Coordinates of C-alpha atoms and ligand atoms in Angstrom, one line a residue:
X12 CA 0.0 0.0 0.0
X13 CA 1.7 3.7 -1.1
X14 CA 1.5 5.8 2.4
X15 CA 2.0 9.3 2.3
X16 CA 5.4 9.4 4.2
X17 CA 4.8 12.3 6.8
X18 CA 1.4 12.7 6.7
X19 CA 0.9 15.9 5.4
X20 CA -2.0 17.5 3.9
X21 CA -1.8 17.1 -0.3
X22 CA -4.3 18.1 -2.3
X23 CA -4.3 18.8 -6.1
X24 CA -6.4 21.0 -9.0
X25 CA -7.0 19.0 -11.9
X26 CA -8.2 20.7 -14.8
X27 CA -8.0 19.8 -18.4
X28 CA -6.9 21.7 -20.8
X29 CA -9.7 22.0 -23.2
X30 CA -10.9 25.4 -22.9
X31 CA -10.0 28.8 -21.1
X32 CA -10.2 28.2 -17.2
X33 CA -13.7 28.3 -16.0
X34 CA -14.5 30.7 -13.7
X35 CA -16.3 27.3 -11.5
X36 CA -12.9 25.4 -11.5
X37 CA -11.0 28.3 -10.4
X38 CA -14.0 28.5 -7.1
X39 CA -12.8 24.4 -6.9
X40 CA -8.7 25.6 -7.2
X41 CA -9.7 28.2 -4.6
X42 CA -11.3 25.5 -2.4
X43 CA -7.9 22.7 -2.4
X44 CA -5.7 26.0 -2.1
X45 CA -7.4 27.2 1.2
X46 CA -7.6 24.0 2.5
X47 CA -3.8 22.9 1.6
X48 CA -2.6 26.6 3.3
X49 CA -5.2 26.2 6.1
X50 CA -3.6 22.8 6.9
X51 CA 0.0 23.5 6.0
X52 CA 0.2 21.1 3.3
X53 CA 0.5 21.3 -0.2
X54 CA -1.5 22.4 -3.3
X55 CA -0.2 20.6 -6.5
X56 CA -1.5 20.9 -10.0
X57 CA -2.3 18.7 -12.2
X58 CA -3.3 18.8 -16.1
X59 CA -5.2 16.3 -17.2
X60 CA -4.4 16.5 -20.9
X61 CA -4.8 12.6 -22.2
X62 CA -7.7 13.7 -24.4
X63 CA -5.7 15.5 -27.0
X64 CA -8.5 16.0 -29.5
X65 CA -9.3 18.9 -27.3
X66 CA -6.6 19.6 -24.8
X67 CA -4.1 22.2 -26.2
X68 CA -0.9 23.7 -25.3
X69 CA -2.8 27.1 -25.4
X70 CA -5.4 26.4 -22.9
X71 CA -2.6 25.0 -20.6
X72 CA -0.4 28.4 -20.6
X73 CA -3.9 29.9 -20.3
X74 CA -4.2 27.9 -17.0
X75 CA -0.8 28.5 -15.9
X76 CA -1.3 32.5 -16.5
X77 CA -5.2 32.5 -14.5
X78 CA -3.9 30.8 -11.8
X79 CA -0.8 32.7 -11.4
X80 CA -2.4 36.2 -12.1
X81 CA -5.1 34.8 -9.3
X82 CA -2.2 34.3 -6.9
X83 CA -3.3 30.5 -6.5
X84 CA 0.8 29.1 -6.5
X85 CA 0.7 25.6 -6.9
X86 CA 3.9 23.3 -5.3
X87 CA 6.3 21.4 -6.7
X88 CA 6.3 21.1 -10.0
X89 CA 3.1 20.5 -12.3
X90 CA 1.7 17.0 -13.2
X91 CA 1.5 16.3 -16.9
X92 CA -1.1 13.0 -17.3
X93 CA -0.1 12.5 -20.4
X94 CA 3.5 11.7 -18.9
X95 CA 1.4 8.8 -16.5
X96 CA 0.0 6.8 -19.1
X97 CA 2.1 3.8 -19.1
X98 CA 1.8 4.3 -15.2
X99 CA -2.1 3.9 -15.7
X100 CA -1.4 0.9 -18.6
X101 CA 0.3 -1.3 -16.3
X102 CA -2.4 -0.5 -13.2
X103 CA -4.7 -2.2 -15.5
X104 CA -2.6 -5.0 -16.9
X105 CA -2.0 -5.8 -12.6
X106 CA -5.6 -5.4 -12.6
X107 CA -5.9 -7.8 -15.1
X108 CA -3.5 -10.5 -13.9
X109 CA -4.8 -10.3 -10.8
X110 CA -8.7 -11.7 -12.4
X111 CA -10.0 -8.0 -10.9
X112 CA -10.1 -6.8 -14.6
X113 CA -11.3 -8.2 -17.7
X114 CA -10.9 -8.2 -21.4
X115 CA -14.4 -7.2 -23.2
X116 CA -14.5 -8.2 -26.9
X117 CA -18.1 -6.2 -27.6
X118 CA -17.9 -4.0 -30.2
X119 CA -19.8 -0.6 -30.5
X120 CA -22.8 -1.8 -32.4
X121 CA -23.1 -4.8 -30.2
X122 CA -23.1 -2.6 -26.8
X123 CA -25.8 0.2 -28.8
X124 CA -28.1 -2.5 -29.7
X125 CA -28.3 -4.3 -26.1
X126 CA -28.7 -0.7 -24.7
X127 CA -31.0 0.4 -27.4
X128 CA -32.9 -3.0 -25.9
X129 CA -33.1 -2.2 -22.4
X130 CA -34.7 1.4 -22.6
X131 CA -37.0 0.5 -24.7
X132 CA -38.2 -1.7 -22.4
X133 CA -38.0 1.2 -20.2
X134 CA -34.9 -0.2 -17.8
X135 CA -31.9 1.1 -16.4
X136 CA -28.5 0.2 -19.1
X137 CA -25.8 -1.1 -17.6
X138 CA -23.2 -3.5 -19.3
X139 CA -24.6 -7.0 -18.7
X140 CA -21.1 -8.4 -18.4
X141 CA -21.1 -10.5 -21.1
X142 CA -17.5 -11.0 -21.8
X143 CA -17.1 -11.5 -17.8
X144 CA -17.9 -15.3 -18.6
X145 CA -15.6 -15.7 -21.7
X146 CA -13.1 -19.1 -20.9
X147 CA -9.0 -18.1 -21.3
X148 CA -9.6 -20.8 -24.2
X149 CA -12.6 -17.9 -25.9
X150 CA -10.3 -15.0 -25.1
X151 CA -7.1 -16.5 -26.6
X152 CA -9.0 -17.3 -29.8
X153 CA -10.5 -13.9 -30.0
X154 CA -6.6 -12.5 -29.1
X155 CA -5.6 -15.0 -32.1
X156 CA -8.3 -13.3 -34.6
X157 CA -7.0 -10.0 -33.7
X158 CA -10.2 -8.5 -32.1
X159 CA -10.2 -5.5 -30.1
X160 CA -10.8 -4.8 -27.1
X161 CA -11.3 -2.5 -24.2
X162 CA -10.4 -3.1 -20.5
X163 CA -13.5 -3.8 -17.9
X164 CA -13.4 -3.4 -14.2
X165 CA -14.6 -6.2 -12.5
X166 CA -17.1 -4.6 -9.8
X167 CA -17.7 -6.6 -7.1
X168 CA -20.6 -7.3 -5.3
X169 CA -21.3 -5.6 -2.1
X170 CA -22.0 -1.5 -0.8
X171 CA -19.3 1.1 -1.4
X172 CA -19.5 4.1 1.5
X173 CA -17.9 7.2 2.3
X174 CA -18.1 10.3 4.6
X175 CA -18.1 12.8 1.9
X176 CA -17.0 16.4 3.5
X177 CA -19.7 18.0 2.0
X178 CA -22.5 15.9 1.1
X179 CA -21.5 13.3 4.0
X180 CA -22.5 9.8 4.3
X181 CA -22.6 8.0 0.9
X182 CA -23.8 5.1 -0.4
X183 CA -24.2 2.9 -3.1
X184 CA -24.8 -0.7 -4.2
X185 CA -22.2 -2.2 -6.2
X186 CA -25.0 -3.7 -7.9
X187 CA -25.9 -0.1 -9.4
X188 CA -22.5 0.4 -10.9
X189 CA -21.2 -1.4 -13.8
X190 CA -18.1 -3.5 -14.5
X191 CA -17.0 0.0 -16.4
X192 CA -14.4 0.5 -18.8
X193 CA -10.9 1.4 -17.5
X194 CA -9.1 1.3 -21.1
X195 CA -11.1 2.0 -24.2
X196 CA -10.5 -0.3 -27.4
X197 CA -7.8 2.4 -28.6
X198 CA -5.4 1.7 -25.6
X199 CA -6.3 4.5 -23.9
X200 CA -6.8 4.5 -20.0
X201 CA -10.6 6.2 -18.9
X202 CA -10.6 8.8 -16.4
X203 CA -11.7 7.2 -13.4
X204 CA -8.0 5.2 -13.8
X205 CA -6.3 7.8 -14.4
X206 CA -7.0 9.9 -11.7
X207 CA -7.0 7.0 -9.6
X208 CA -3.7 6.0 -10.4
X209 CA -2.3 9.7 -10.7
X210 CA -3.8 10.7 -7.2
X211 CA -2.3 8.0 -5.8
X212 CA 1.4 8.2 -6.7
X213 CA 1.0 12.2 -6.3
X214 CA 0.0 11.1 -2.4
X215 CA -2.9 13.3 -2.6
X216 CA -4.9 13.8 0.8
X217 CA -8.1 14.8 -0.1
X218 CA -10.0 15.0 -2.9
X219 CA -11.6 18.2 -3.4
X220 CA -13.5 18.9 -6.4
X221 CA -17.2 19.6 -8.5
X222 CA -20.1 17.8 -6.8
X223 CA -20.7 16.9 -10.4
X224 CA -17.8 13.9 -10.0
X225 CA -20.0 12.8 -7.1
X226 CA -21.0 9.6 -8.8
X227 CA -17.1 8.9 -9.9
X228 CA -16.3 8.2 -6.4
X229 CA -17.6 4.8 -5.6
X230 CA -16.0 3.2 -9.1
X231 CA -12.7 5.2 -7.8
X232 CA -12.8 4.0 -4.5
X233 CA -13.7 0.6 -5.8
X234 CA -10.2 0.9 -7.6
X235 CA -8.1 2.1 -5.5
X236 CA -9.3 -0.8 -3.1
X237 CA -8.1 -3.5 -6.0
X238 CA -4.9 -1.8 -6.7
X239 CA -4.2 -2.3 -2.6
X240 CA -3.3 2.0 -2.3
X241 CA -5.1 4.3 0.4
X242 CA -8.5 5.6 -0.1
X243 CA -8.2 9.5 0.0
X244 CA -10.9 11.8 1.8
X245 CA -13.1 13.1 -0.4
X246 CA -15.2 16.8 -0.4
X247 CA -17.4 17.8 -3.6
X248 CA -17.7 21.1 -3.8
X249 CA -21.6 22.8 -5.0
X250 CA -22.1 23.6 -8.3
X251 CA -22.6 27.2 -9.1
X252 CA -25.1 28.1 -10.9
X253 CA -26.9 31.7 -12.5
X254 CA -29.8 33.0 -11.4
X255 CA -31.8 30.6 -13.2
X256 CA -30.8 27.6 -11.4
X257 CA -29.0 26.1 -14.6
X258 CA -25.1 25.7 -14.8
X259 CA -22.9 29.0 -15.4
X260 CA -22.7 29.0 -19.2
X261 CA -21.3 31.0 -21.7
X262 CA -25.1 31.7 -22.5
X263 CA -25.8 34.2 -19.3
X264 CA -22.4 35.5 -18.9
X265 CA -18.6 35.7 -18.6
X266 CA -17.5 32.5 -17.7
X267 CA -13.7 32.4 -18.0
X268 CA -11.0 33.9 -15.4
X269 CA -9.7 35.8 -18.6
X270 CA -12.6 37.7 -19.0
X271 CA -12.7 38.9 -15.8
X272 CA -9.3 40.2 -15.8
X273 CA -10.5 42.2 -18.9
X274 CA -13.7 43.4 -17.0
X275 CA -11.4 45.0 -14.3
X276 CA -11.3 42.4 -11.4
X277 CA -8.9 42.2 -9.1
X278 CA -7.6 39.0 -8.4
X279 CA -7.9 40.2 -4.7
X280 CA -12.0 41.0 -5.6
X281 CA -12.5 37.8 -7.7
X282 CA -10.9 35.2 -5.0
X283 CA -13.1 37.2 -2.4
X284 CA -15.9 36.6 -4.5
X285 CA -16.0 33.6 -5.3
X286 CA -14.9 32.1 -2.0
X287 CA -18.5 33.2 -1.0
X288 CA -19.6 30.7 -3.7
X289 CA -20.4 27.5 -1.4
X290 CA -18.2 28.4 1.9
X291 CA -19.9 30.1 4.8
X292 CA -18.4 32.3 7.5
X293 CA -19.6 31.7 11.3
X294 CA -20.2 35.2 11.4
X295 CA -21.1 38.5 8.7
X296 CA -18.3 39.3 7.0
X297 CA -17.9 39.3 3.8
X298 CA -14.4 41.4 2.8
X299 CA -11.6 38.9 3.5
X300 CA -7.7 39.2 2.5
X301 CA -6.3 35.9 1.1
X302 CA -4.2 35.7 4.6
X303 CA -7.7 36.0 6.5
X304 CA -9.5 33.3 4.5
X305 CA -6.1 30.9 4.7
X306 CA -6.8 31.0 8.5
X307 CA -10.5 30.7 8.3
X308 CA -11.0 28.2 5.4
X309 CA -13.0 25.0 7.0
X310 CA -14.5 22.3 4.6
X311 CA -16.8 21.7 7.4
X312 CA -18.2 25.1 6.4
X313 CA -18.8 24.0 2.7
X314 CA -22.3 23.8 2.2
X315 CA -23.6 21.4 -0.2
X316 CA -26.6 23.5 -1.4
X317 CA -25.8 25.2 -5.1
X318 CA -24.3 28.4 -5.2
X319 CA -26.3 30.9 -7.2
X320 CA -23.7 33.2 -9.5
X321 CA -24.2 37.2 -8.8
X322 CA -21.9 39.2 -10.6
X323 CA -23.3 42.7 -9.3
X324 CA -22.4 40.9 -5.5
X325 CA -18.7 40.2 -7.0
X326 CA -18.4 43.9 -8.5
X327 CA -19.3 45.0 -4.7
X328 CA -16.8 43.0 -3.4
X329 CA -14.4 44.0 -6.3
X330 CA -15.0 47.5 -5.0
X331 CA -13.9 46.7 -1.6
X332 CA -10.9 45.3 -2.4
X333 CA -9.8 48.5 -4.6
X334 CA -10.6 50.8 -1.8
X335 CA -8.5 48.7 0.6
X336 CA -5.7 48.4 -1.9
X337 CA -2.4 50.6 -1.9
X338 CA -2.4 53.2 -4.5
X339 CA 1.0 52.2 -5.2
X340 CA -0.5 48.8 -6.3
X341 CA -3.5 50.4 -8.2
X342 CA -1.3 52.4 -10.2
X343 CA 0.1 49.9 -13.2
X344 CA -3.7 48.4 -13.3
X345 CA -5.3 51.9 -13.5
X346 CA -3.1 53.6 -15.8
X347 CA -2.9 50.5 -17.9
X348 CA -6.4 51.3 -18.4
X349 CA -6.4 55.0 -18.7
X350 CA -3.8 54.4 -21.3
X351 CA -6.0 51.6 -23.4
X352 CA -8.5 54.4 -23.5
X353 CA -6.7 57.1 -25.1
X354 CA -7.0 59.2 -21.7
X355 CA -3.5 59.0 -21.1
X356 CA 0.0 59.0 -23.3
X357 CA 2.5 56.6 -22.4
X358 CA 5.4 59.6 -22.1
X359 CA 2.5 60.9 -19.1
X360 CA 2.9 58.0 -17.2
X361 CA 6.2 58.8 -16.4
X362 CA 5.7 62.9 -16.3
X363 CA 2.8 63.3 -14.6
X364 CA 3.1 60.4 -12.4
X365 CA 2.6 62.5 -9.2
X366 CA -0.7 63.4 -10.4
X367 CA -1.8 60.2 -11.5
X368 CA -1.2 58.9 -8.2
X369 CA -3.2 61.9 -6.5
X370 CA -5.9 61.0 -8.9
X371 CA -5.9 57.1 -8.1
X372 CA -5.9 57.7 -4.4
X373 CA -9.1 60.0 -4.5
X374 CA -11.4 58.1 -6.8
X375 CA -10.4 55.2 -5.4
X376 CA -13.2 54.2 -2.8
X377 CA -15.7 54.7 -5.1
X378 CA -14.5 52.4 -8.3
X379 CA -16.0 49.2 -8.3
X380 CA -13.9 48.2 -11.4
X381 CA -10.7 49.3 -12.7
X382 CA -12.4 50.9 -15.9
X383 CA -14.3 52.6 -13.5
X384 CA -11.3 54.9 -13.3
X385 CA -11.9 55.6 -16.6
X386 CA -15.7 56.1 -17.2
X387 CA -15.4 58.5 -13.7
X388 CA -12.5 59.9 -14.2
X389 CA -12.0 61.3 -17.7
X390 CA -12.9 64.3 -16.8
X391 CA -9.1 64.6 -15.1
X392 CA -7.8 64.5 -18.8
X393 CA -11.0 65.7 -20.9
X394 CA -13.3 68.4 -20.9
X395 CA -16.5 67.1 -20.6
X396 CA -18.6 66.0 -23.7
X397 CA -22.3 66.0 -21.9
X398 CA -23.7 66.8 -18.6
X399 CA -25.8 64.5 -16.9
X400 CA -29.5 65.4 -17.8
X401 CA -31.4 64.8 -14.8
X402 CA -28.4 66.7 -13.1
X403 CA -29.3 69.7 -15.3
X404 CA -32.2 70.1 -14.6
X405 CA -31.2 69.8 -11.0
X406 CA -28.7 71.8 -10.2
X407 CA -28.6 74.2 -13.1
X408 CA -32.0 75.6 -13.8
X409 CA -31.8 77.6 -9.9
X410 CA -32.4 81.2 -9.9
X411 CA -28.4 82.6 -9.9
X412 CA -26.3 79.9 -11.3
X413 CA -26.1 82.0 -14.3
X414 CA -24.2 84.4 -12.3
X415 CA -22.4 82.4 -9.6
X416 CA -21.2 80.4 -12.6
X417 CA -19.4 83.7 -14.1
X418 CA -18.4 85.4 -10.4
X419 CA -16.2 82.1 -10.0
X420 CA -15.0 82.4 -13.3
X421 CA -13.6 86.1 -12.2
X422 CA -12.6 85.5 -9.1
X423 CA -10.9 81.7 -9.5
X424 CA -8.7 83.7 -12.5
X425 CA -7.9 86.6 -9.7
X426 CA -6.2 83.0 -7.4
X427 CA -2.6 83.5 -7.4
X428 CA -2.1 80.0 -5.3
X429 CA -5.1 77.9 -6.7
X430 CA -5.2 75.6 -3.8
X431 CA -7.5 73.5 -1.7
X432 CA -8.2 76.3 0.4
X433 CA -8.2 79.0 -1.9
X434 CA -10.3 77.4 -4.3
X435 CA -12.9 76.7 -1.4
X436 CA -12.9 80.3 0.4
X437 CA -13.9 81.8 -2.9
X438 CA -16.8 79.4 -3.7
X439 CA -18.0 79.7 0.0
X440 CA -18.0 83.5 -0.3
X441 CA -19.4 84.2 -3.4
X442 CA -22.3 81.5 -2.0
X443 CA -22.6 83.8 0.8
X444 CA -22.8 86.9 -0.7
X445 CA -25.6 85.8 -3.3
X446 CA -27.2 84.5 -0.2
X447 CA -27.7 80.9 -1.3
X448 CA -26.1 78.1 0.0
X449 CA -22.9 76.9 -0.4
X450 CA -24.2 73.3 -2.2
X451 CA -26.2 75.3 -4.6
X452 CA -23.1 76.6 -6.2
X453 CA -20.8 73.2 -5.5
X454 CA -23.6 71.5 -7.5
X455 CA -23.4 73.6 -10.2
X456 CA -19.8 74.2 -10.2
X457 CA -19.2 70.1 -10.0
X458 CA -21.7 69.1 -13.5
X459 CA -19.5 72.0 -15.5
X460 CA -16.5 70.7 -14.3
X461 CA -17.0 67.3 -14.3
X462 CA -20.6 66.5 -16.2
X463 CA -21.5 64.3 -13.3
X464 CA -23.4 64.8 -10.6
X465 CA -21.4 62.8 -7.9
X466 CA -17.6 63.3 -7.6
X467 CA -14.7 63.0 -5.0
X468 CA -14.8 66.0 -2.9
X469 CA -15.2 69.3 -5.5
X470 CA -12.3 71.0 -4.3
X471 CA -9.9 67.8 -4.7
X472 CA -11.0 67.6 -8.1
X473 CA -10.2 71.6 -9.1
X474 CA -6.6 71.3 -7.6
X475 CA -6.2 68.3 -9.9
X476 CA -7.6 69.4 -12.9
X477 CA -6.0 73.1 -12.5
X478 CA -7.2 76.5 -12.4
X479 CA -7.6 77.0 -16.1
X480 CA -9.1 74.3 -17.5
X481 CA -11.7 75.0 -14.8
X482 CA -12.0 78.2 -15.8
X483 CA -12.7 77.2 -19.4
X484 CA -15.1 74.6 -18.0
X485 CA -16.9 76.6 -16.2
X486 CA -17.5 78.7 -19.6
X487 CA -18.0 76.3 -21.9
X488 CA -21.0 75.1 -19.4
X489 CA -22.2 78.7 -19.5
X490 CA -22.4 78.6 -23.4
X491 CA -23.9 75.7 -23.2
X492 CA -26.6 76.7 -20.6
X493 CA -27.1 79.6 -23.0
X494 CA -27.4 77.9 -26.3
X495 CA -29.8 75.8 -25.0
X496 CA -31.9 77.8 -22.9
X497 CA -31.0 76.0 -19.6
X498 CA -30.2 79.4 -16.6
X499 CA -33.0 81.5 -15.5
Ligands
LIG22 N1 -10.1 16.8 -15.2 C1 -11.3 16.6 -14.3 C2 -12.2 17.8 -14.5 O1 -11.7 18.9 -14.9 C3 -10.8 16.5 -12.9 C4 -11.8 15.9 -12.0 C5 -11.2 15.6 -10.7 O2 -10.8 16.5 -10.0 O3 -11.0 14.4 -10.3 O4 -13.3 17.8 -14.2

C-alpha cells in the first residue's frame, strides 16, 4: 500500500486543458488551495491533458497565466497526465493478472443494440457483463483473430461508502455500478483510472473537487481498493449556478478567469468573490484578504446546497478590495487602463506620475472596477462632452447659477495660489454673498467641471484638474446653458 510518508496534507487542481479556465474550477482551485494553506500542506497541480483532441498547449499556458495572475501558487512542479500513461497501462494490466479486470471483446454496435434493448423496455442500461464469462480458451482465440478490445473493471458485489466532507454519508450498491471500462478499445486509460492511479502516486490527501464527479467516487474507491493504495478523503464542492438555477454557461455570462481580468477584477476582488460561492463564515463578514481566509477556510463550512452566481455581488466585493488596496499597487492596473482608453500618453505615465497617483488615491473608494477609473475619471484628462441630464435640470435651472457660474470664473482667474483652500474660500464667499447656499453653487460648479453629478470632494478635483481648464469649464458650461436655454 503507497502511504503518504509524513502525513501531510496534499491536495491537487485538476483541470483539463480543453478550454480557457472556467470561472467554476478556479472556485474548486480556490477551495484545495485554502484548504492545503489552512492545513500546512501542499496544493499541486495537475493537467489532465490525455484527451488530445481537445486539450491544447494554449489552454494550458492559459491555466498557468489565470492561476498565477489569481495568486493560487501551486507546489512542486506540475503533473502532466499525459506523462502517466504507461503508469495507468500497467495499473490495469495488474488489474488484469490479478482476475479483478477483464478483457471485453463487444464492439460498438453490439453494446448500442443491447442498450437500445433495455430502454425500450424502459430499464436502467448497464453493461450486462457478457464478456465476464468468456473461458481463457474464448479469449485466446479472439486475441488470435485479432479482435479488439477494451479493458472492464470487474465490480464486485457488495456497498461502497464514504463520509463525503460536504455531502456526507454516501452510499451505493455495487450492484448499481457497472463492471466499467478502464481502457477504451484504442489503448487508452478512462478517467476514473487515471485519476486513480495519478492521485495516488501524487499522495494526494483529499479530494476536493465539482459535486458533479460525485458519482465517480464509488468506481474510484472501488479501484483504489483493488490496486491495494489508500483511499483518500473526499469533499465535492456545490455547483454554481446563475440565477436561473442552470449551470454558469457562456449563454448568461462571462464564464472564464480571462474575462474577468479584462472586466477590471482584481484578483484580490475575484478570490473574495467567489470564495463566498459555497463556503460560509460563522459570522457576517464578507471582505476577506487571502491571509484572512487561509486562517479561516474549514470544509466543514462548505455547504452542499448550489451556489447561485451574482456578478453585481462580485463587482461590490471588487469595489472593496480597490478601496483597501495601496495606491502604489493600483497604479500599473489603472493607468494601464487609462492608457488603453486614449485618456493617457505613455510619455504621461512617467511625467505626470505625481498626479496620476493623487488621482488614483481619491477616486479610489468609489471604483468598483478598474475601468471605472476611466468612465469616472476622464474628466481629469478631458473636458466634458455632456452633462448629466437629470443633473441639469437639478442643479442648473436655480435662480443665480447664471451668475455664480461667471463670479467664480472672475474671481478663480484673480487666485494666485489655486489651492485646496483658496479654491474653497472663494466658492464659500461668493455663496454667501448671493445669499444661497454653499451646495447650490458646488452643484453647479461640479456638472461643469466634471458632467457628473457625484464626484470626490469638489475642491480635490479643481486642484487636480487646474485653475484654467476650470476656468474654461466653467465657460464652456455657461455657453452651453445659453445655447440651449437652460439658466433662468
Ligand atoms: N479533469 C477533471 C475535471 O476537470 C478532474 C476531475 C477531478 O478533480 O477528479 O473535471
Amino acid at each position: 500500500m503507497v502511504m503518504n510518508n509524513n502525513n501531510k496534507t496534499r491536495v491537487r487542481f485538476a483541470p483539463s486543458p480543453t478550454g480557457f479556465l472556467h470561472i467554476g474550477s478556479v472556485r474548486t482551485a480556490l477551495f484545495n488551495y485554502l484548504f492545503a494553506k489552512h492545513n500546512d500542506g501542499k496544493f499541486l497541480l495537475r493537467i489532465e491533458d490525455t484527451d488530445t483532441d481537445r486539450s491544447s498547449e494554449k489552454m494550458i499556458d492559459n491555466i498557468l497565466q489565470s492561476l498565477k495572475w489569481l495568486g493560487l501558487d501551486y507546489d512542486e512542479n506540475y503533473v502532466k497526465q499525459s506523462d502517466n500513461i504507461e503508469k495507468h497501462k500497467k495499473a490495469a494490466n495488474d488489474l488484469l493478472e490479478k482476475g479483478k479486470a477483464y478483457r471485453c471483446f463487444c464492439t460498438k454496435e453490439e453494446l448500442q443494440k443491447d442498450k437500445l434493448k433495455v430502454e425500450s423496455e424502459n430499464g436502467y442500461y448497464k453493461y450486462s457483463g457478457k464478456c465476464r464469462k468468456l473461458t481463457n480458451k474464448q479469449i485466446k482465440e479472439k486475441l488470435s483473430q485479432g479482435k479488439k478490445f477494451a479493458i472492464r473493471f470487474k465490480t464486485p458485489p457488495g456497498i461502497t461508502k464514504f463520509k463525503d466532507k460536504v455531502f456526507k454519508n454516501i452510499s451505493v450498491n455495487n450492484s448499481e455500478i457497472d463492471d466499467f471500462i478502464i481502457v477504451r478499445s484504442d489503448g487508452s486509460s478512462t478517467y476514473n483510472l487515471a485519476v486513480v492511479v495519478d492521485d495516488s502516486d501524487m499522495e494526494i490527501t483529499h479530494v476536493i473537487r465539482g459535486e458533479d464527479h460525485l458519482s465517480n467516487t464509488p468506481k474510484q474507491i472501488l479501484l483504489y481498493l483493488a490496486l491495494n493504495r489508500t483511499v483518500p478523503k473526499f469533499a465535492h464542492v456545490p455547483l454554481i449556478t446563475d440565477s436561473e438555477k442552470s449551470r454558469l454557461s457562456k449563454r448568461t455570462g462571462a464564464v472564464s478567469v480571462e474575462e474577468y481580468r479584462k472586466m477590471g477584477f482584481t484578483p484580490e476582488g475575484l478570490i473574495n468573490g467567489l470564495v463566498h460561492l459555497g463556503w460560509g463564515t460563522s459570522h457576517n463578514k464578507t471582505i476577506f484578504t487571502m491571509k484572512e481566509l487561509v486562517n479561516k477556510f474549514e470544509l466543514n463550512r462548505v455547504n452542499k446546497k448550489r451556489a447561485v452566481f451574482d456578478v453585481e455581488k462580485i463587482k461590490w466585493i471588487n469595489g472593496k478590495h480597490i478601496s483597501t488596496m495601496s495606491t502604489q499597487k493600483l497604479f500599473p492596473l489603472v493607468v494601464e487602463n487609462w492608457k488603453n482608453n486614449s485618456l493617457i500618453t505613455k510619455e504621461k505615465i512617467k511625467t505626470d506620475e505625481k498626479r496620476l497617483l493623487a488621482i488614483i488615491e481619491l477616486l479610489k473608494s468609489r471604483m468598483r472596477l478598474i475601468p471605472d477609473f476611466s468612465i469616472y475619471g476622464k474628466y481629469f484628462f478631458e473636458d466634458p462632452k455632456k452633462y448629466e441630464k437629470d443633473a441639469i435640470r437639478k442643479h442648473w435651472t436655480k435662480e443665480k447659477v447664471k451668475i455664480l457660474l461667471a463670479k467664480l470664473i472672475e474671481e478663480f482667474d484673480n487666485i494666485d495660489d489655486f489651492n485646496l483652500q483658496t479654491s474653497e474660500e472663494v466658492v464659500r464667499r461668493i455663496a454667501s454673498e448671493n445669499k444661497v447656499k454653499a451646495g447650490v453653487l458646488i452643484h453647479a460648479l461640479r456638472l461643469a467641471v466634471t458632467g457628473f453629478s457625484i464626484s470626490p470632494s469638489i475642491f480635490d478635483v479643481l486642484i487636480l484638474i487646474g485653475k484654467n481648464k476650470v476656468i474654461k469649464r466653467i465657460k464652456s458650461s455657461l455657453e452651453f446653458g445659453e445655447k440651449n436655454g437652460i439658466f433662468i
